[in-house]
Every structure is written in C-alpha cells, then in structure tokens.
mmCIF file of C-alpha atoms and ligand atoms in Angstrom:
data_model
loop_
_atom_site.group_PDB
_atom_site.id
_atom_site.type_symbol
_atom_site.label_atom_id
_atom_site.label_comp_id
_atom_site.label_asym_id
_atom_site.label_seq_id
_atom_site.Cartn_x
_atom_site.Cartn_y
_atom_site.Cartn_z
ATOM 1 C CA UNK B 1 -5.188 -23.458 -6.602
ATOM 2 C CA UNK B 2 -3.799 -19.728 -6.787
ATOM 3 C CA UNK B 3 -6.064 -18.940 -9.326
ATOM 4 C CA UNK B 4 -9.616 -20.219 -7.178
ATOM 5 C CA UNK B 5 -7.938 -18.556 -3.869
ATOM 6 C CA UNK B 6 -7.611 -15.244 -5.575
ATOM 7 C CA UNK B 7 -10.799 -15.401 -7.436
ATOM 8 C CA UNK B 8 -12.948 -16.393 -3.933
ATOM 9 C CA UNK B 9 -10.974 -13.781 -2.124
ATOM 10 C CA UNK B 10 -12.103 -11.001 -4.708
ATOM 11 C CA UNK B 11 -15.707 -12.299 -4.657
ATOM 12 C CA UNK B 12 -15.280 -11.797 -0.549
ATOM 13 C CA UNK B 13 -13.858 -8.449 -0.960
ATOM 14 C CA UNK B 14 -16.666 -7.738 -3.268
ATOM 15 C CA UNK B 15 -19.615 -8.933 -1.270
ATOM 16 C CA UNK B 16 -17.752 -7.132 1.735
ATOM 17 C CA UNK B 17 -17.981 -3.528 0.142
ATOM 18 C CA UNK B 18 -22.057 -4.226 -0.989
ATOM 19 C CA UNK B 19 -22.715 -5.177 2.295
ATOM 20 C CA UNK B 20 -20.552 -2.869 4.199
ATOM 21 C CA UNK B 21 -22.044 -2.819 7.713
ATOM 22 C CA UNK B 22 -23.316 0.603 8.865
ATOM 23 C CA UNK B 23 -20.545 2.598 11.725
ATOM 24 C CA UNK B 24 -22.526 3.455 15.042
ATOM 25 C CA UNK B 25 -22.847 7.500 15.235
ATOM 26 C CA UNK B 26 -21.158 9.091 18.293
ATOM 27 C CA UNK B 27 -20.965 12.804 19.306
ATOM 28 C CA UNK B 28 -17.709 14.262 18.011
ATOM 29 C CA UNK B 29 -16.199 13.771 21.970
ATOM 30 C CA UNK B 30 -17.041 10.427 22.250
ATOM 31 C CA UNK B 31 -15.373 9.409 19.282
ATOM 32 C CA UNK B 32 -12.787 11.409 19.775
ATOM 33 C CA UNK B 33 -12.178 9.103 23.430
ATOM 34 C CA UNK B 34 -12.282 5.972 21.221
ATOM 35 C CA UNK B 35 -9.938 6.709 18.741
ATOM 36 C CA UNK B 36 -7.701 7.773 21.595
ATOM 37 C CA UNK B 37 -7.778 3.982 22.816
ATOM 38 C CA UNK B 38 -7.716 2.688 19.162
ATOM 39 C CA UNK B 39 -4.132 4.349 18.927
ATOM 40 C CA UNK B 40 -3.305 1.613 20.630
ATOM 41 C CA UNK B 41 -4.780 -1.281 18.907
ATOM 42 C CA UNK B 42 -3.416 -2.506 15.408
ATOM 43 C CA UNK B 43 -4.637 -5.443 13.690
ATOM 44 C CA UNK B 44 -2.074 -7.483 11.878
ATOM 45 C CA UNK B 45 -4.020 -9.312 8.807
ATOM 46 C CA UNK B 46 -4.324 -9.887 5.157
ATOM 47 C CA UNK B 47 -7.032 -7.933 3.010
ATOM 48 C CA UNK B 48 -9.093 -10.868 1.219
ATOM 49 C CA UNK B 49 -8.741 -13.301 4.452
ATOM 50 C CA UNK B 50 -12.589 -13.834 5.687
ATOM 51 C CA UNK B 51 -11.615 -14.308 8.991
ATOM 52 C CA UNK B 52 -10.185 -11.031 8.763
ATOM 53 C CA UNK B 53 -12.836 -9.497 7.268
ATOM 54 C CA UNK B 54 -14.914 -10.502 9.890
ATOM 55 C CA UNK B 55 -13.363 -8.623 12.485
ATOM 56 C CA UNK B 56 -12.714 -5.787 9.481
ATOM 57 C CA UNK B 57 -16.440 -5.755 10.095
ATOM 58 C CA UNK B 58 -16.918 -6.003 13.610
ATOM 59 C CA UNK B 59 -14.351 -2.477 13.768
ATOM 60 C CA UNK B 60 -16.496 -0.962 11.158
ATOM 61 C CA UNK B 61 -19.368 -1.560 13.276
ATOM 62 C CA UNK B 62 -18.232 -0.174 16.413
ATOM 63 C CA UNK B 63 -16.595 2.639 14.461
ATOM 64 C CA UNK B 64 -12.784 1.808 15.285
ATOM 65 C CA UNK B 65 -10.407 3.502 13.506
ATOM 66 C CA UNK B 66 -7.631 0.606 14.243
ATOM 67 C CA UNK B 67 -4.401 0.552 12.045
ATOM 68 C CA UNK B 68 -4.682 -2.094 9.771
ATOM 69 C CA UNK B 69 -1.192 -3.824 8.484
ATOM 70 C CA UNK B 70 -0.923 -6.120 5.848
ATOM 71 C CA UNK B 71 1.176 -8.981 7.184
ATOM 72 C CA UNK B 72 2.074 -10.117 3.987
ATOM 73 C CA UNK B 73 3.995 -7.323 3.599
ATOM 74 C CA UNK B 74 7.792 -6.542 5.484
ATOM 75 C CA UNK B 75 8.254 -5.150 8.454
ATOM 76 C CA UNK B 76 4.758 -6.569 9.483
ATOM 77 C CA UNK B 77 5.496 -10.214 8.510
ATOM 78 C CA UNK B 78 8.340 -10.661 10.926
ATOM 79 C CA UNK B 79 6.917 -8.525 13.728
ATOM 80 C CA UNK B 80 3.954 -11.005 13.866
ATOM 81 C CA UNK B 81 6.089 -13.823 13.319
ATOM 82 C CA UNK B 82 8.644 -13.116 15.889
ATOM 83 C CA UNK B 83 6.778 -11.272 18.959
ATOM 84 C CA UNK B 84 3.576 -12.245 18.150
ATOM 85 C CA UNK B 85 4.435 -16.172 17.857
ATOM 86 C CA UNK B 86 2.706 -17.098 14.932
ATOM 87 C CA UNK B 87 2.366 -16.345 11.307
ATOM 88 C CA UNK B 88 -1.467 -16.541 11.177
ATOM 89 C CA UNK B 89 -4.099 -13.684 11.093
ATOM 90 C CA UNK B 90 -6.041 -11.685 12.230
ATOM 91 C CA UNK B 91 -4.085 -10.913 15.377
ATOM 92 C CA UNK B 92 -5.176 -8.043 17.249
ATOM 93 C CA UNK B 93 -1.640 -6.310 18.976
ATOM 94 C CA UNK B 94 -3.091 -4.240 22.414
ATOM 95 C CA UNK B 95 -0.624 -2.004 23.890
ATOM 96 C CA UNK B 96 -1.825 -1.268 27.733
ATOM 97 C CA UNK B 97 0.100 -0.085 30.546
ATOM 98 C CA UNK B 98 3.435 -0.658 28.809
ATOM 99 C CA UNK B 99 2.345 -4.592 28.060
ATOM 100 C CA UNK B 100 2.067 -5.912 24.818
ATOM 101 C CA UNK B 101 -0.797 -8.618 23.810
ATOM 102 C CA UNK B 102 -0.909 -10.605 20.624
ATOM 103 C CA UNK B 103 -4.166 -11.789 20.273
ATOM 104 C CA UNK B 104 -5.224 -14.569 17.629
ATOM 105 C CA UNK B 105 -8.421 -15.977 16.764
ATOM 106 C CA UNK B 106 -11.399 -13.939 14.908
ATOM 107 C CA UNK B 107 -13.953 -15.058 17.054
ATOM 108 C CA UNK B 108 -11.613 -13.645 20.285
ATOM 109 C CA UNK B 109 -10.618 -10.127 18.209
ATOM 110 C CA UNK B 110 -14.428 -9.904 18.029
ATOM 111 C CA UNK B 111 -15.604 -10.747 21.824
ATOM 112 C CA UNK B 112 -12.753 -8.325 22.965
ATOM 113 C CA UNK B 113 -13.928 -5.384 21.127
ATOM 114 C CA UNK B 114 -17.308 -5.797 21.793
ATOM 115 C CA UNK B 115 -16.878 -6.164 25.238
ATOM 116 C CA UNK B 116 -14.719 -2.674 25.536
ATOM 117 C CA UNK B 117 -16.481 -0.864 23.051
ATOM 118 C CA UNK B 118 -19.820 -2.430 22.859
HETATM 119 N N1 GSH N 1 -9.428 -19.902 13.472
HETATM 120 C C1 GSH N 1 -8.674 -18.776 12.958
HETATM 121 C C2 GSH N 1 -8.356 -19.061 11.492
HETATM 122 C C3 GSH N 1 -7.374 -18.037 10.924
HETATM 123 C C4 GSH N 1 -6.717 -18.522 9.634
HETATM 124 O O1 GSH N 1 -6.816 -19.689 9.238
HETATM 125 N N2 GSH N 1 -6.014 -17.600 8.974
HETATM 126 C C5 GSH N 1 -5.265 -17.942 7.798
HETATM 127 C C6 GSH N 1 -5.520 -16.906 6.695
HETATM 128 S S1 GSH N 1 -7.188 -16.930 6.127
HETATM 129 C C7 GSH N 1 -3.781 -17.877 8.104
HETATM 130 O O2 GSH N 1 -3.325 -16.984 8.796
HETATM 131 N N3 GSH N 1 -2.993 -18.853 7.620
HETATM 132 C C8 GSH N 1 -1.563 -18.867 7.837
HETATM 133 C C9 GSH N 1 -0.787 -18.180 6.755
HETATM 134 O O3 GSH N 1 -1.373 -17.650 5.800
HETATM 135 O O4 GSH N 1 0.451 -18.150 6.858
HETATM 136 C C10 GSH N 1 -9.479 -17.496 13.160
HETATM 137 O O5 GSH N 1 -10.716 -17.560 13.255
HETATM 138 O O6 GSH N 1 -8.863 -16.421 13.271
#
C-alpha cells in the first residue's frame, strides 16, 4: 500500500511540473503589494497530496509567493494539529488584524484566494 501511494504521488508530482500552470504577469509594484499580503498567508500541506497540489496550483496561478510547510515534518505537524484542530491538509493559516484562521478544505483554499486576488 506504501509502495502504490508513493509511486501515484510521484506520477502526480510529475504530471504537476509538465503541466505547471503559467503565473499571471504584474508590474514590479503590484506584485510587490501581493507578496506584502502573502507574508501573511502560509499553507500547511504535504508535497505529493493532490489536494494540495491543487491549491499549489491555484497560488502558482495567481502568482502567490505563500510559505509552504511540510506538515509532515516537526514543528509544523503539531502547530496544525494543536491550533489548527486537525491533522489534515491543505490548510491555509491567514493572519489578519491580529486573528488567526485555519482554513481546511482545497476547494475553500481555492475560492478564498481567488476571491482576494482574482
Ligand atoms: N476534502 C479535503 C481532503 C483532504 C485530504 O484528504 N487530505 C489528506 C491528505 S491527501 C489528509 O490530510 N489526510 C490526513 C492525514 O494524512 O493525516 C480537501 O479537499 O482538502
């Protein structure tokens, strides 16, 4: 089971890079503004998850440069555990106005960013 998991998350990966979806072009200022707000946007996931690489996708699209942590890996795997809620991923963590959101579900990441940076 290992084995077929690994192999269909390397043929995922793979099919990911060939069909890496094109960044939208900004001027220099403009970008500049969104990676201001992306500072405050990290996506907790794990690399050969699709649902993750969906909304890996989505930010390449819109040209986010989010932090990406691998919640596999320590201190990630407790931070999402314990203030997030639950060990699953992708969760999106939005820091605004001194609040903290955890926010689950692929489908939601994705309606979220396109809405604010669509
Ligand atoms: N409906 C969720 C599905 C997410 C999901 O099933 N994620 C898996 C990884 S692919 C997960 O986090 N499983 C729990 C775990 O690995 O501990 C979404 O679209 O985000």
């Amino acid at each position: 089971m290992f084995v077929i998991r690994w192999i269909l998350g390397r043929i995922i990966l793979l099919l990911n890079f060939v069909f890496s979806p094109k960044s939208i072009k900004r001027q220099p200022e403009q970008q500049a503004d969104i990676d201001e707000q992306c500072r405050t946007l990290s996506l907790y996931q794990y690399p050969a998850c699709p649902f993750c690489v969906k909304v890996r996708r989505a930010m390449k699209r819109h040209g986010l440069n989010i932090t990406t942590l691998d919640a596999k890996q320590e201190p990630h795997r407790s931070e999402l555990q314990n203030r997030g809620g639950t060990m699953k991923v992708p969760c999106l963590k939005i820091e605004q106005a001194g609040e903290v959101t955890w926010m689950y579900e692929s489908n939601d990441i994705i309606a979220y960013l396109n809405q604010r940076f669509g």
